[in-house]
């Protein structure tokens, strides 16, 4: 295993400088920092996690609060968090809340107790009260932004992304497009609904509340709801808020006997692996999942290590992946 | 939110008794314990996680060590762990190691530091040295069993399961069956290989080392390896060690133009969601993922709370799910 000395040698700097980079100190020039990070990568150096804990009143652990791990979306976001945290000598601990704000509050207590240094809240539902006592520099929101929480955040422009994919469906000639989104109370879902509305409006189509299907992100609920709705042959597409919903929608269209995408087109959201593997492969919005995790972690570690807080709102670019389903 | 008082009232017992059940005390009769657990479930009562921490030298947290969360298999195991832990008033923290034993050792230090009370090692690679200093009652192995670790474990009989699915392929008339398993150094993979060997032997077929394909659990590597192998039309089936491998194998068979299952049959392992959703749906070995998590957690909490260790080796039943791919 390469040591910090090997890194220093390869980068042509002192051990103290490597240490400063690992501690994310701002006393290092960007050029030097890049040299050290390059050496770390080339050597496959892994800082001894948690080892620095004893020197300072720090755990060198970051808590990641997720609604669930049963979604490949979060696995990619977490990978971005993990790789970045490790680069700076932090370990990460994950906890899942099943979207219960009470459970999220319980876990946030680990910050007060100094069992973790800070937390990344990735999509998990949270209540304002839970954060009242917590220093905002110790929290970053990722994927989702609850505006009542005064923290930095990293996410995509959900409204614009949904606007674009609905606009794409319209350009493909679709005239009666359903919109399948998550249950109420999640800000990004309301953003996406607004994107859907604006795309219809821009193309001179009428928005109808009844064309909004609210359901869970999995494939089962949408399958049931859609099967009933689409046998009327009134609809020719559905824009879904997750790739698993899109799988359920494709199954429903097949069950009813509609040809995909000619008679019924389906789009997903996120670009998780199944959207590429499924047959037909699924046209979807690619979220930069890994990069969201990466950036959120960089912001958090930087404010923890510099002990300073500047509220950042980072919007990362998304991308439309056109495949067979639409 | 229901309180512990509501639970006591519904169960017809005192608050102290509910507390004893939550603390997993052995001073409660099984009948009373069941009454209280029923009331907890009916009311949807959620014990205040971590709240008990201050009364005793305990964190009421369990660490779960996983190789990755990028596999739906672990999501189900973790759900079983989580639900069970919560029932007994524990929170869980997940960490992933990318199968590096060094990283696993780093995280295990959280036990010594009393940041967590114990750990469930779910499949993650681990070294013997890492556990030398740790009280064996604070560790349970799940899914996988490293025999050099003197801990309790909960898993299926991997050899028997693989034997059965290969035997099933042979009964379906397959004569040249490939075996696609994970890379070396993982005990369950060697068990599965042995199950494959025994199934061939029982049916008077020759075992050839060259028919073993070693690859990662995802769909990409097997796709590449298989595409080259099967254009010879020498093989008529592959038994895979994961459902994602099976997806890759199906894609390879389709790419080569083989009809599934008649010309080429594919089986998976685990029974994760994609095996049911994929087209063709995938014949696979269903592991009782949720129950593995549940049982491992019960064993761990029981030995933590009673402060006693008896080494248990629990083998849970598996099940062959026959679907379209074989």
PDB file of N, CA, C and O in Angstrom, chain B residues 7-8 11-38 40 52 88 305-306:
ATOM      1  N   UNK B   7     -48.580   1.907  23.193  1.00  0.00           N
ATOM      2  CA  UNK B   7     -48.247   0.501  22.967  1.00  0.00           C
ATOM      3  C   UNK B   7     -48.609  -0.321  24.205  1.00  0.00           C
ATOM      4  O   UNK B   7     -49.239  -1.379  24.113  1.00  0.00           O
ATOM      5  N   UNK B   8     -48.250   0.203  25.392  1.00  0.00           N
ATOM      6  CA  UNK B   8     -48.529  -0.499  26.649  1.00  0.00           C
ATOM      7  C   UNK B   8     -50.036  -0.706  26.806  1.00  0.00           C
ATOM      8  O   UNK B   8     -50.493  -1.801  27.149  1.00  0.00           O
ATOM      9  N   UNK B  11     -51.385  -3.295  24.323  1.00  0.00           N
ATOM     10  CA  UNK B  11     -50.940  -4.663  24.637  1.00  0.00           C
ATOM     11  C   UNK B  11     -51.445  -5.119  26.002  1.00  0.00           C
ATOM     12  O   UNK B  11     -51.331  -6.288  26.356  1.00  0.00           O
ATOM     13  N   UNK B  12     -52.000  -4.173  26.787  1.00  0.00           N
ATOM     14  CA  UNK B  12     -52.476  -4.519  28.126  1.00  0.00           C
ATOM     15  C   UNK B  12     -51.353  -4.854  29.086  1.00  0.00           C
ATOM     16  O   UNK B  12     -51.482  -5.730  29.934  1.00  0.00           O
ATOM     17  N   UNK B  13     -50.229  -4.151  28.952  1.00  0.00           N
ATOM     18  CA  UNK B  13     -49.097  -4.382  29.860  1.00  0.00           C
ATOM     19  C   UNK B  13     -48.596  -3.032  30.365  1.00  0.00           C
ATOM     20  O   UNK B  13     -49.103  -1.986  29.951  1.00  0.00           O
ATOM     21  N   UNK B  14     -47.607  -3.041  31.245  1.00  0.00           N
ATOM     22  CA  UNK B  14     -47.064  -1.782  31.763  1.00  0.00           C
ATOM     23  C   UNK B  14     -46.038  -1.198  30.786  1.00  0.00           C
ATOM     24  O   UNK B  14     -45.518  -1.906  29.922  1.00  0.00           O
ATOM     25  N   UNK B  15     -45.775   0.093  30.979  1.00  0.00           N
ATOM     26  CA  UNK B  15     -44.755   0.760  30.161  1.00  0.00           C
ATOM     27  C   UNK B  15     -43.393   0.083  30.371  1.00  0.00           C
ATOM     28  O   UNK B  15     -42.621  -0.110  29.433  1.00  0.00           O
ATOM     29  N   UNK B  16     -43.136  -0.325  31.606  1.00  0.00           N
ATOM     30  CA  UNK B  16     -41.860  -0.986  31.915  1.00  0.00           C
ATOM     31  C   UNK B  16     -41.704  -2.272  31.101  1.00  0.00           C
ATOM     32  O   UNK B  16     -40.614  -2.597  30.625  1.00  0.00           O
ATOM     33  N   UNK B  17     -42.823  -2.979  30.932  1.00  0.00           N
ATOM     34  CA  UNK B  17     -42.757  -4.225  30.158  1.00  0.00           C
ATOM     35  C   UNK B  17     -42.443  -3.937  28.688  1.00  0.00           C
ATOM     36  O   UNK B  17     -41.620  -4.612  28.070  1.00  0.00           O
ATOM     37  N   UNK B  18     -43.095  -2.904  28.145  1.00  0.00           N
ATOM     38  CA  UNK B  18     -42.797  -2.532  26.756  1.00  0.00           C
ATOM     39  C   UNK B  18     -41.310  -2.208  26.637  1.00  0.00           C
ATOM     40  O   UNK B  18     -40.620  -2.656  25.718  1.00  0.00           O
ATOM     41  N   UNK B  19     -40.842  -1.459  27.609  1.00  0.00           N
ATOM     42  CA  UNK B  19     -39.438  -1.074  27.608  1.00  0.00           C
ATOM     43  C   UNK B  19     -38.539  -2.305  27.642  1.00  0.00           C
ATOM     44  O   UNK B  19     -37.544  -2.382  26.929  1.00  0.00           O
ATOM     45  N   UNK B  20     -38.932  -3.283  28.466  1.00  0.00           N
ATOM     46  CA  UNK B  20     -38.137  -4.522  28.522  1.00  0.00           C
ATOM     47  C   UNK B  20     -38.103  -5.221  27.169  1.00  0.00           C
ATOM     48  O   UNK B  20     -37.074  -5.729  26.743  1.00  0.00           O
ATOM     49  N   UNK B  21     -39.255  -5.227  26.508  1.00  0.00           N
ATOM     50  CA  UNK B  21     -39.296  -5.867  25.185  1.00  0.00           C
ATOM     51  C   UNK B  21     -38.384  -5.107  24.214  1.00  0.00           C
ATOM     52  O   UNK B  21     -37.601  -5.694  23.485  1.00  0.00           O
ATOM     53  N   UNK B  22     -38.489  -3.782  24.279  1.00  0.00           N
ATOM     54  CA  UNK B  22     -37.660  -2.973  23.374  1.00  0.00           C
ATOM     55  C   UNK B  22     -36.180  -3.178  23.660  1.00  0.00           C
ATOM     56  O   UNK B  22     -35.339  -3.102  22.777  1.00  0.00           O
ATOM     57  N   UNK B  23     -35.874  -3.437  24.937  1.00  0.00           N
ATOM     58  CA  UNK B  23     -34.481  -3.674  25.301  1.00  0.00           C
ATOM     59  C   UNK B  23     -34.092  -5.140  25.139  1.00  0.00           C
ATOM     60  O   UNK B  23     -33.002  -5.536  25.512  1.00  0.00           O
ATOM     61  N   UNK B  24     -35.060  -5.905  24.622  1.00  0.00           N
ATOM     62  CA  UNK B  24     -34.798  -7.317  24.367  1.00  0.00           C
ATOM     63  C   UNK B  24     -34.382  -8.064  25.633  1.00  0.00           C
ATOM     64  O   UNK B  24     -33.563  -8.976  25.586  1.00  0.00           O
ATOM     65  N   UNK B  25     -34.945  -7.645  26.744  1.00  0.00           N
ATOM     66  CA  UNK B  25     -34.610  -8.293  28.014  1.00  0.00           C
ATOM     67  C   UNK B  25     -35.173  -9.706  28.028  1.00  0.00           C
ATOM     68  O   UNK B  25     -36.233  -9.980  27.459  1.00  0.00           O
ATOM     69  N   UNK B  26     -34.485 -10.614  28.671  1.00  0.00           N
ATOM     70  CA  UNK B  26     -35.038 -11.971  28.740  1.00  0.00           C
ATOM     71  C   UNK B  26     -35.932 -12.180  29.962  1.00  0.00           C
ATOM     72  O   UNK B  26     -36.320 -13.283  30.282  1.00  0.00           O
ATOM     73  N   UNK B  27     -36.276 -11.070  30.626  1.00  0.00           N
ATOM     74  CA  UNK B  27     -37.200 -11.177  31.767  1.00  0.00           C
ATOM     75  C   UNK B  27     -38.667 -11.135  31.317  1.00  0.00           C
ATOM     76  O   UNK B  27     -39.560 -11.025  32.139  1.00  0.00           O
ATOM     77  N   UNK B  28     -38.904 -11.163  30.009  1.00  0.00           N
ATOM     78  CA  UNK B  28     -40.287 -11.100  29.513  1.00  0.00           C
ATOM     79  C   UNK B  28     -40.645 -12.445  28.898  1.00  0.00           C
ATOM     80  O   UNK B  28     -39.842 -13.032  28.166  1.00  0.00           O
ATOM     81  N   UNK B  29     -41.846 -12.934  29.201  1.00  0.00           N
ATOM     82  CA  UNK B  29     -42.259 -14.212  28.608  1.00  0.00           C
ATOM     83  C   UNK B  29     -42.460 -14.031  27.109  1.00  0.00           C
ATOM     84  O   UNK B  29     -42.752 -12.934  26.629  1.00  0.00           O
ATOM     85  N   UNK B  30     -42.321 -15.140  26.367  1.00  0.00           N
ATOM     86  CA  UNK B  30     -42.477 -15.081  24.919  1.00  0.00           C
ATOM     87  C   UNK B  30     -43.877 -14.589  24.555  1.00  0.00           C
ATOM     88  O   UNK B  30     -44.052 -13.788  23.633  1.00  0.00           O
ATOM     89  N   UNK B  31     -44.856 -15.010  25.317  1.00  0.00           N
ATOM     90  CA  UNK B  31     -46.252 -14.621  25.042  1.00  0.00           C
ATOM     91  C   UNK B  31     -46.418 -13.102  25.160  1.00  0.00           C
ATOM     92  O   UNK B  31     -46.983 -12.445  24.286  1.00  0.00           O
ATOM     93  N   UNK B  32     -45.887 -12.546  26.240  1.00  0.00           N
ATOM     94  CA  UNK B  32     -45.976 -11.094  26.450  1.00  0.00           C
ATOM     95  C   UNK B  32     -45.215 -10.355  25.356  1.00  0.00           C
ATOM     96  O   UNK B  32     -45.684  -9.359  24.814  1.00  0.00           O
ATOM     97  N   UNK B  33     -44.040 -10.884  25.037  1.00  0.00           N
ATOM     98  CA  UNK B  33     -43.219 -10.253  24.007  1.00  0.00           C
ATOM     99  C   UNK B  33     -43.999 -10.179  22.686  1.00  0.00           C
ATOM    100  O   UNK B  33     -44.046  -9.143  22.025  1.00  0.00           O
ATOM    101  N   UNK B  34     -44.651 -11.270  22.329  1.00  0.00           N
ATOM    102  CA  UNK B  34     -45.423 -11.295  21.086  1.00  0.00           C
ATOM    103  C   UNK B  34     -46.564 -10.282  21.128  1.00  0.00           C
ATOM    104  O   UNK B  34     -46.838  -9.600  20.145  1.00  0.00           O
ATOM    105  N   UNK B  35     -47.230 -10.178  22.296  1.00  0.00           N
ATOM    106  CA  UNK B  35     -48.334  -9.221  22.457  1.00  0.00           C
ATOM    107  C   UNK B  35     -47.832  -7.795  22.209  1.00  0.00           C
ATOM    108  O   UNK B  35     -48.462  -6.995  21.520  1.00  0.00           O
ATOM    109  N   UNK B  36     -46.681  -7.492  22.792  1.00  0.00           N
ATOM    110  CA  UNK B  36     -46.123  -6.140  22.662  1.00  0.00           C
ATOM    111  C   UNK B  36     -45.690  -5.875  21.210  1.00  0.00           C
ATOM    112  O   UNK B  36     -45.985  -4.816  20.654  1.00  0.00           O
ATOM    113  N   UNK B  37     -45.026  -6.868  20.598  1.00  0.00           N
ATOM    114  CA  UNK B  37     -44.575  -6.665  19.212  1.00  0.00           C
ATOM    115  C   UNK B  37     -45.768  -6.476  18.282  1.00  0.00           C
ATOM    116  O   UNK B  37     -45.728  -5.666  17.350  1.00  0.00           O
ATOM    117  N   UNK B  38     -46.861  -7.199  18.569  1.00  0.00           N
ATOM    118  CA  UNK B  38     -48.077  -7.065  17.761  1.00  0.00           C
ATOM    119  C   UNK B  38     -48.626  -5.628  17.893  1.00  0.00           C
ATOM    120  O   UNK B  38     -48.976  -4.985  16.901  1.00  0.00           O
ATOM    121  N   UNK B  40     -46.984  -2.972  18.721  1.00  0.00           N
ATOM    122  CA  UNK B  40     -46.036  -2.063  18.055  1.00  0.00           C
ATOM    123  C   UNK B  40     -46.326  -2.017  16.561  1.00  0.00           C
ATOM    124  O   UNK B  40     -46.388  -0.953  15.952  1.00  0.00           O
ATOM    125  N   UNK B  52     -31.932   5.869  23.681  1.00  0.00           N
ATOM    126  CA  UNK B  52     -31.485   5.157  24.863  1.00  0.00           C
ATOM    127  C   UNK B  52     -29.987   5.294  25.087  1.00  0.00           C
ATOM    128  O   UNK B  52     -29.467   4.916  26.112  1.00  0.00           O
ATOM    129  N   UNK B  88     -36.312  -3.098  17.454  1.00  0.00           N
ATOM    130  CA  UNK B  88     -35.661  -3.200  18.758  1.00  0.00           C
ATOM    131  C   UNK B  88     -35.022  -1.888  19.192  1.00  0.00           C
ATOM    132  O   UNK B  88     -34.223  -1.856  20.126  1.00  0.00           O
ATOM    133  N   UNK B 305     -27.557  -7.584  23.560  1.00  0.00           N
ATOM    134  CA  UNK B 305     -28.391  -7.206  24.709  1.00  0.00           C
ATOM    135  C   UNK B 305     -28.226  -8.182  25.873  1.00  0.00           C
ATOM    136  O   UNK B 305     -28.305  -7.802  27.032  1.00  0.00           O
ATOM    137  N   UNK B 306     -28.016  -9.449  25.552  1.00  0.00           N
ATOM    138  CA  UNK B 306     -27.816 -10.424  26.629  1.00  0.00           C
ATOM    139  C   UNK B 306     -26.352 -10.563  27.003  1.00  0.00           C
ATOM    140  O   UNK B 306     -26.014 -11.307  27.909  1.00  0.00           O
TER     141      UNK B 306
END
